Coordinates of C-alpha atoms and ligand atoms in Angstrom, one line a residue:
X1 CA 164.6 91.8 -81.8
X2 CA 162.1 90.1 -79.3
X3 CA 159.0 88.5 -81.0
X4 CA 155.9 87.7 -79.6
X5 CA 153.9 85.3 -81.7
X6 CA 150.7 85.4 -79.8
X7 CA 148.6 87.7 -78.8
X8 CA 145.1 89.8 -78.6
X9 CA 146.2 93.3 -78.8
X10 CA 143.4 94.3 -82.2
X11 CA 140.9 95.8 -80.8
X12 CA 137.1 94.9 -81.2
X13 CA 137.9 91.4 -82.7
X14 CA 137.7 88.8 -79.9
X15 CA 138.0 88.8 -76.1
X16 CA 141.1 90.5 -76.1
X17 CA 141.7 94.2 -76.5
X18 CA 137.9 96.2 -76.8
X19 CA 138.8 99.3 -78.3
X20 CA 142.1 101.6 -79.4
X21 CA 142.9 102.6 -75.7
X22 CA 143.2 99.2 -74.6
X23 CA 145.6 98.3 -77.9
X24 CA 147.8 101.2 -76.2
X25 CA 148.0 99.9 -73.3
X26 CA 148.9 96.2 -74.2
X27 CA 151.3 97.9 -76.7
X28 CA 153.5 99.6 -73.7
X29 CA 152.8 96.4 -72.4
X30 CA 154.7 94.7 -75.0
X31 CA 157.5 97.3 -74.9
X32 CA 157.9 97.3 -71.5
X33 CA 158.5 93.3 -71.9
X34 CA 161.0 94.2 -74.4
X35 CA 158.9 93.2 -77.1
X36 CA 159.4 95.0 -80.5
X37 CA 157.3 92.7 -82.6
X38 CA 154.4 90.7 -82.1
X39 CA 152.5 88.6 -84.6
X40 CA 148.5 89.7 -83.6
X41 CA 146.4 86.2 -83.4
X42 CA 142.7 86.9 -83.0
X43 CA 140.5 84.3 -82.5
X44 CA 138.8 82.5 -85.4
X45 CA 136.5 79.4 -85.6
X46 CA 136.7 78.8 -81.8
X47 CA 132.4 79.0 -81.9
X48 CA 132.5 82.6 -80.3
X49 CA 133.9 84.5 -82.8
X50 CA 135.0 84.3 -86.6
X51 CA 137.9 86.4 -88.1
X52 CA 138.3 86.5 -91.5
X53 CA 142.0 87.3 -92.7
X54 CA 140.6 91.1 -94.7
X55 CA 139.5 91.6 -91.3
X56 CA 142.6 91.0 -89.6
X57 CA 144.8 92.6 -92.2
X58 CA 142.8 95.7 -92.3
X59 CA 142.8 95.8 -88.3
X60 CA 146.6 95.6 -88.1
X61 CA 147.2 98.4 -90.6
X62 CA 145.0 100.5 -88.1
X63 CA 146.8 99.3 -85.0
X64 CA 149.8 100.1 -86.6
X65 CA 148.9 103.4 -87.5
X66 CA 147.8 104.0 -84.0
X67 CA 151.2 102.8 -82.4
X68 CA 153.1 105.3 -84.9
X69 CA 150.6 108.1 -84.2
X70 CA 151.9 107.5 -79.9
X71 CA 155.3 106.7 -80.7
X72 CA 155.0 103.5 -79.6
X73 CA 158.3 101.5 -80.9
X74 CA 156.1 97.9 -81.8
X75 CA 155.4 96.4 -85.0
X76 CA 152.2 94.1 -85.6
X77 CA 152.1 91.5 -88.2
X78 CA 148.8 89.7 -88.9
X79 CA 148.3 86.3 -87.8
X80 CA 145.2 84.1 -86.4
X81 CA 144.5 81.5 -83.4
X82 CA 142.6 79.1 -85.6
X83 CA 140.4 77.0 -83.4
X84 CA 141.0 73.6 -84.9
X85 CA 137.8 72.3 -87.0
X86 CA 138.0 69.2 -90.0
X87 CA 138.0 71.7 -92.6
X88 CA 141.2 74.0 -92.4
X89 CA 142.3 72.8 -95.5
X90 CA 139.6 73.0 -97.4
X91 CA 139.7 76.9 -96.5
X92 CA 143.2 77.0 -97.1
X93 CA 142.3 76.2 -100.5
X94 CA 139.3 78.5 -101.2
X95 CA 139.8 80.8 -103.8
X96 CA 138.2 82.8 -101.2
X97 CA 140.7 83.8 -98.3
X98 CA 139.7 83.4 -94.9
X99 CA 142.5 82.2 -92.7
X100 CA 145.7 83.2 -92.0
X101 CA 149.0 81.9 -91.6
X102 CA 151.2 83.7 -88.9
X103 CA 153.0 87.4 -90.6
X104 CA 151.3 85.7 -94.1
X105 CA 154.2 83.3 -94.8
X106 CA 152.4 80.8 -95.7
X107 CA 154.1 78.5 -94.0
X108 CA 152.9 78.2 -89.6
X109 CA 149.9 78.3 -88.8
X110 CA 148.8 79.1 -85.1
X111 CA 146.2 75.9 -83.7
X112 CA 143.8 76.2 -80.9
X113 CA 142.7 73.1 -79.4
X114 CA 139.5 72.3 -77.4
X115 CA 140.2 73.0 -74.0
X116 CA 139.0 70.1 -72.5
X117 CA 139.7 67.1 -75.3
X118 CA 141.9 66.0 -78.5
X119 CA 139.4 65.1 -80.9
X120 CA 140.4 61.7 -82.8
X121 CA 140.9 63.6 -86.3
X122 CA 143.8 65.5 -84.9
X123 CA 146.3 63.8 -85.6
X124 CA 145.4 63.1 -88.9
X125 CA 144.4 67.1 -89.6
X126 CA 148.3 67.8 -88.8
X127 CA 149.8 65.5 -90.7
X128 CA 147.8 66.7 -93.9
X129 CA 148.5 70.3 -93.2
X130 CA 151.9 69.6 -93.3
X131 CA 152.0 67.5 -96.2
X132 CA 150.6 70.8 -97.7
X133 CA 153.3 72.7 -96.8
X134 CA 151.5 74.2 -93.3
X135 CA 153.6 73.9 -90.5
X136 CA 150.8 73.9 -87.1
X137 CA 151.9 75.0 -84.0
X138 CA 149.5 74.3 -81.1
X139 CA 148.6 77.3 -79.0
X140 CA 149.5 76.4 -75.1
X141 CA 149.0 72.8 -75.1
X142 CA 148.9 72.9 -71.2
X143 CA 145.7 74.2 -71.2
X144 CA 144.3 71.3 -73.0
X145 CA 142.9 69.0 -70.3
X146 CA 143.8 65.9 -71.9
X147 CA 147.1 66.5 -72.7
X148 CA 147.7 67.5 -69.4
X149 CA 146.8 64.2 -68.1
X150 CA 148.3 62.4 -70.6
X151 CA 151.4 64.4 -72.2
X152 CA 152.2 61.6 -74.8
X153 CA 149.9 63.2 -76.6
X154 CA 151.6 66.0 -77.7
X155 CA 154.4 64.2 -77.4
X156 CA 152.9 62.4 -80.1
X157 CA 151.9 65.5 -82.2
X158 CA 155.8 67.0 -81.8
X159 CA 156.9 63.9 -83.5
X160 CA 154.8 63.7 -86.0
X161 CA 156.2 67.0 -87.1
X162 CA 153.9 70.0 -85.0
X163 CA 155.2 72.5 -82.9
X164 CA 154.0 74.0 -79.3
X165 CA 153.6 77.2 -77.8
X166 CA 153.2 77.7 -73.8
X167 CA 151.5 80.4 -72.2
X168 CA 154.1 83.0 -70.3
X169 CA 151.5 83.3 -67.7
X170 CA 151.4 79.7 -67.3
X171 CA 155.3 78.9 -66.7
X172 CA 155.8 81.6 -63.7
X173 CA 152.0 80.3 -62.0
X174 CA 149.6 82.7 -63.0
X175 CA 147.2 79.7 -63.5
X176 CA 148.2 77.8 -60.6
X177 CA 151.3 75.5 -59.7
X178 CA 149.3 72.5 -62.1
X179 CA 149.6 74.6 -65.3
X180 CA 153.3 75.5 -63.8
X181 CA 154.7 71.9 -63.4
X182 CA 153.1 70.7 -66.7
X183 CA 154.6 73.6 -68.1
X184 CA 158.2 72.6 -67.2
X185 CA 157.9 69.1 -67.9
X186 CA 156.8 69.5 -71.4
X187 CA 160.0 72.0 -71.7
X188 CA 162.2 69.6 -69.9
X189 CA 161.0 67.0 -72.4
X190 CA 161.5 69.0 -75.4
X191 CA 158.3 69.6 -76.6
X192 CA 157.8 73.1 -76.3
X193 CA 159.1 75.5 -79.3
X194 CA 158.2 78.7 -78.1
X195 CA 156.7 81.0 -75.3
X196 CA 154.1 83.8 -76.1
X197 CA 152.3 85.9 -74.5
X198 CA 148.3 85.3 -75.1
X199 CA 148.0 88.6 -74.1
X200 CA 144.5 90.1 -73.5
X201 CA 144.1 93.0 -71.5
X202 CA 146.8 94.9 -69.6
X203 CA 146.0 94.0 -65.8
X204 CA 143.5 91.0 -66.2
X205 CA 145.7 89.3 -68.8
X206 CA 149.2 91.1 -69.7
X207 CA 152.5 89.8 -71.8
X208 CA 154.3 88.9 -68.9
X209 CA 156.8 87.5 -71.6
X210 CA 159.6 89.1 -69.6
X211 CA 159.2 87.2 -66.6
X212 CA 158.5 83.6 -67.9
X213 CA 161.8 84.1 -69.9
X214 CA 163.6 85.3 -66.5
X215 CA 161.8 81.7 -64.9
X216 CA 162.9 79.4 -66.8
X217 CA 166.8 81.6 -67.0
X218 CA 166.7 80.9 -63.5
X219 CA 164.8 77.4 -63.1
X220 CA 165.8 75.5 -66.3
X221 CA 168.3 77.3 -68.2
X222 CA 169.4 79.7 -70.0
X223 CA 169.8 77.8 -73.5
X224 CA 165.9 77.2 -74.1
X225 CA 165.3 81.1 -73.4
X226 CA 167.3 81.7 -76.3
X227 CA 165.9 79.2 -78.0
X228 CA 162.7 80.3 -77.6
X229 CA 163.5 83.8 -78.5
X230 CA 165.3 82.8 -81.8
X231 CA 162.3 80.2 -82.7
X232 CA 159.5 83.4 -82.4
X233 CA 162.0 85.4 -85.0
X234 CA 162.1 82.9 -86.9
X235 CA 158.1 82.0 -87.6
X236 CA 158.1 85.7 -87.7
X237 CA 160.7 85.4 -90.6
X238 CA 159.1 82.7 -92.2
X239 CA 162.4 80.4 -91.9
X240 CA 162.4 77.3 -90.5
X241 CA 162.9 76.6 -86.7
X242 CA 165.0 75.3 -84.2
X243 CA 163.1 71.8 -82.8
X244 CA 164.9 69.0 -81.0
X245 CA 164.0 65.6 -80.9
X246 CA 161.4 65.2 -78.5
X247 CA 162.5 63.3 -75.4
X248 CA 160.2 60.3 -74.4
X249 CA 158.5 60.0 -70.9
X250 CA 159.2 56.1 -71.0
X251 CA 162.5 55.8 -68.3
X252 CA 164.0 53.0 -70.0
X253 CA 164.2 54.8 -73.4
X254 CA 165.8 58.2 -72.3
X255 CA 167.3 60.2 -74.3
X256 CA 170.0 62.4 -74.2
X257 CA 168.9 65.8 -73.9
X258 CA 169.3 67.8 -76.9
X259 CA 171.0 70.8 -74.9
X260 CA 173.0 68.4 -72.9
X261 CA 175.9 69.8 -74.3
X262 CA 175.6 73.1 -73.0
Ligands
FE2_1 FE1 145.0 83.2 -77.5

């Protein structure tokens, strides 16, 4: 079982797939990744383009229909990329459903932060997600300008409870060496959970999910691939994850790593 737990493979949501031939192709994408199960995250809230969860769930009974229809061996689950605003819980509550959480466990909840800040309410927003039960995971926190300049942030975030997701494309360079040395400090420091996909379209965006796994095998070790793999069944399942004490960026307060006894 290989899990992907974000992705844009509905079509004619978001700026991901556009219509069914391009769900296909991300599908055999997935497959060809050895994917056999991705939780679908369209995007909702981020000021382009609102999702609401009927939406979604309708969409991913299609998509699945479609896959069975070409004998394409992938499961979807519903799930969102909820662009973070100061009223997600508000909208939790509605009787009224509109967001998701990831395969409708109730339980993790994909975050998209503004790409170029951390707005001062974050912090707070996570912490009183989780004291609701919500568990948020933030969507490839390397991306985020701020905390790429300043990774105590998330840091910051992990310890207070959130999780992190980088982007596959990010860890073997697709977005430049930056993205790729950010990318493996925040792993090396333990603040990373899983690795995903944020797939969009086949050749401009693909799941490349294979090959970041395969980087980091071969550049920081095997352990957090399978650590990573086990932590996307996992949300999948609903269950709670593997997550290792963060390890601080101050020298003088190193920790010992949390695989350091592999
Ligand atoms: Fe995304």
């Amino acid at each position: 079982m290989n899990v992907d737990i974000h992705n844009h493979i509905l079509w004619g949501l978001d700026d991901g797939a556009q219509c069914p031939e391009d769900t296909l192709a991300l599908a055999k994408d997935a497959v060809q990744n050895g994917i056999t199960h991705v939780i679908a995250t369209p995007h909702h809230k981020d000021g382009k383009y609102e999702n609401p969860a009927p939406l979604i769930l309708q969409k991913t009974d299609e998509a699945n229909r479609l896959l069975k229809e070409h004998v394409i061996p992938l499961t979807i689950f519903p799930g969102m990329e909820l662009h973070l605003y100061g009223d997600i819980l508000r909208d939790f509550r509605a009787a009224e459903r509109t967001l998701l959480t990831m395969n409708e466990t109730q339980l993790y909840v994909l975050i998209e932060l503004p790409c170029d800040h951390v707005p001062a309410y974050t912090y707070r927003l996570l912490f009183d997600m989780q004291v609701e039960g919500y568990l948020p995971i933030i969507a490839h926190p390397e991306r985020n300008q701020e905390i790429c300049e300043r990774p105590i942030i998330l840091h910051r975030m992990v310890e207070e409870g959130a999780f992190a997701q980088l982007t596959a494309a990010s860890v073997i360079g697709q977005f430049g060496s930056r993205l790729q040395n950010i990318s493996r400090k925040l792993i090396e420091h333990d603040l990373i959970h899983f690795i995903a996909s944020d797939a969009h379209h086949v050749t401009k965006r693909g799941f490349a999910l294979q090959a970041a796994y395969e980087w980091i095998n071969r550049n920081i070790g095997e352990q957090y691939t399978h650590f990573f793999r086990e932590n996307a069944c996992l949300v999948l399942a609903g269950k709670d994850i593997i997550a290792p004490p963060p390890r601080s960026f101050e020298p003088k307060k190193k920790r010992k790593k949390f695989f350091g006894l592999f």
